[in-house]
XYZ file of C-alpha atoms in Angstrom:
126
model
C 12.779 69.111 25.860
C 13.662 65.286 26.611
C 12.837 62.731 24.176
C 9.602 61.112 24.098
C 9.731 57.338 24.612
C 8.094 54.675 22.551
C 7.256 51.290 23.822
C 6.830 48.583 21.078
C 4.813 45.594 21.831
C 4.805 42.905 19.289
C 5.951 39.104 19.195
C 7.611 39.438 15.745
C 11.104 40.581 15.578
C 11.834 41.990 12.832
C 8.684 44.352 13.065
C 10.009 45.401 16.298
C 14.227 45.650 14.787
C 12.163 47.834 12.279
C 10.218 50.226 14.118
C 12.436 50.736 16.805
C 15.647 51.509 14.146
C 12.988 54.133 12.261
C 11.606 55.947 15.378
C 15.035 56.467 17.515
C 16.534 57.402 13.820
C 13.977 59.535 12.016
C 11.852 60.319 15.361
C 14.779 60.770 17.800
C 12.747 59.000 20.481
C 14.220 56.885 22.829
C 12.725 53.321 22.395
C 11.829 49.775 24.205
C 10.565 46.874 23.364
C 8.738 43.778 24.604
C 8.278 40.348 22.857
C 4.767 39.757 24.398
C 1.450 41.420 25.757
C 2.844 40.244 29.283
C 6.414 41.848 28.972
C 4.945 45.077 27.925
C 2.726 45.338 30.591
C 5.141 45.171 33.170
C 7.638 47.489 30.849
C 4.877 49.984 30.281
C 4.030 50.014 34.300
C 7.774 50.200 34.951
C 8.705 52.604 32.003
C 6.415 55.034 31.935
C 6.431 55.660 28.263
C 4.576 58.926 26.211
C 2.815 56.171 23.977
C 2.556 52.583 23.038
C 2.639 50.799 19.524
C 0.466 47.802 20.203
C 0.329 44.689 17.825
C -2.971 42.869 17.882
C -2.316 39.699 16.766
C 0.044 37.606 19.309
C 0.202 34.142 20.846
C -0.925 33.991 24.875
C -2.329 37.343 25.308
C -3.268 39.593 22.186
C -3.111 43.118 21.578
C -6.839 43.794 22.872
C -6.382 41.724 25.939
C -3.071 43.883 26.297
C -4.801 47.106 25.969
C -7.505 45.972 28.173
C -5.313 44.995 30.895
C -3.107 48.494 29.970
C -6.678 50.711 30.319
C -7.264 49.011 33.662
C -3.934 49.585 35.715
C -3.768 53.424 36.897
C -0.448 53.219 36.442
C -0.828 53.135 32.409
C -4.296 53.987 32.024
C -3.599 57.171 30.841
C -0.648 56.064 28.225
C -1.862 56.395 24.642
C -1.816 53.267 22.179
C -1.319 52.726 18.624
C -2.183 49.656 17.111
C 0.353 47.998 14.519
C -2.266 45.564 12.744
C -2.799 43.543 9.711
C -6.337 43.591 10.656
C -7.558 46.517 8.530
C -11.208 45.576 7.732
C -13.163 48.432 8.616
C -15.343 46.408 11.063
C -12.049 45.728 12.895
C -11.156 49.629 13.145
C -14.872 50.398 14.307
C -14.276 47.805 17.413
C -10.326 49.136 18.073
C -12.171 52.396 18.386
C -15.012 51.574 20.440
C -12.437 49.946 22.881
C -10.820 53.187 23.143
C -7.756 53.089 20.959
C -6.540 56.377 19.151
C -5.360 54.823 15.830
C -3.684 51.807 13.994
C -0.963 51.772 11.692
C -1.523 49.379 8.878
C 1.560 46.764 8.993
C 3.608 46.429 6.879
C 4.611 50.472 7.544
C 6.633 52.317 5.945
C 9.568 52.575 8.103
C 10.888 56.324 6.993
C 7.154 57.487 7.464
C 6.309 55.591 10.981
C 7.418 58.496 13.170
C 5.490 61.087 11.625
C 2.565 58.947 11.444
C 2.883 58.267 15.182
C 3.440 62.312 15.819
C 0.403 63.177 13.488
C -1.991 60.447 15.370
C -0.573 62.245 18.824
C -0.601 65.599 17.645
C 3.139 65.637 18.706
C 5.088 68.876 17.491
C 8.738 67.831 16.508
């Protein structure tokens, strides 16, 4: 079976570094990344990856616009998202999920427990 493949979208660095080290080592997923909401568009469309981690809070276009623009393109439409999100007030999980999104992942994560957390929220079997 091929490896799945993870796209990260946040502006922050070291949260990408981080998740992408602890999903291609403990996961054994291959992995991309993009430093903004406009890069991963255009990565996700050309990439075609099995899901995206989505951070909500970055400068130009945020995670929701992200997803928004994700949901509307056919070619990505159908790619699952995970939010990676400070932004754990329950109001703010009862809007992620009425725009459509599966889950978030509180930051900061637990990098040795990311990938199962991602293959739980997926129902992935490893």
């Amino acid at each position: 079976m091929a490896a799945k493949r993870i796209l990260i979208i946040d502006d922050e660095d070291d949260i990408r570094e981080v998740a992408q080290l602890s999903l291609e080592a403990v996961g054994g997923w291959e992995v991309a990344t993009a430093a903004s909401g406009m890069e991963g568009l255009e990565k996700a469309a050309a990439e075609q990856p099995d899901a995206i981690l989505l951070d909500v809070m970055m400068p130009d276009m945020d995670g929701i616009a992200t997803f928004q623009q994700l949901q509307a393109n056919p070619t990505t439409g159908h790619i699952p998202v995970i939010l990676l999100t400070a932004k754990v007030q329950s109001a703010d999980r009862q809007r992620f999920a009425q725009l459509g999104m599966i889950a978030a992942i509180d930051k900061p994560f637990d990098p040795m427990e990311l990938a199962d957390r991602v293959t739980e929220i997926l129902g992935w079997n490893c």
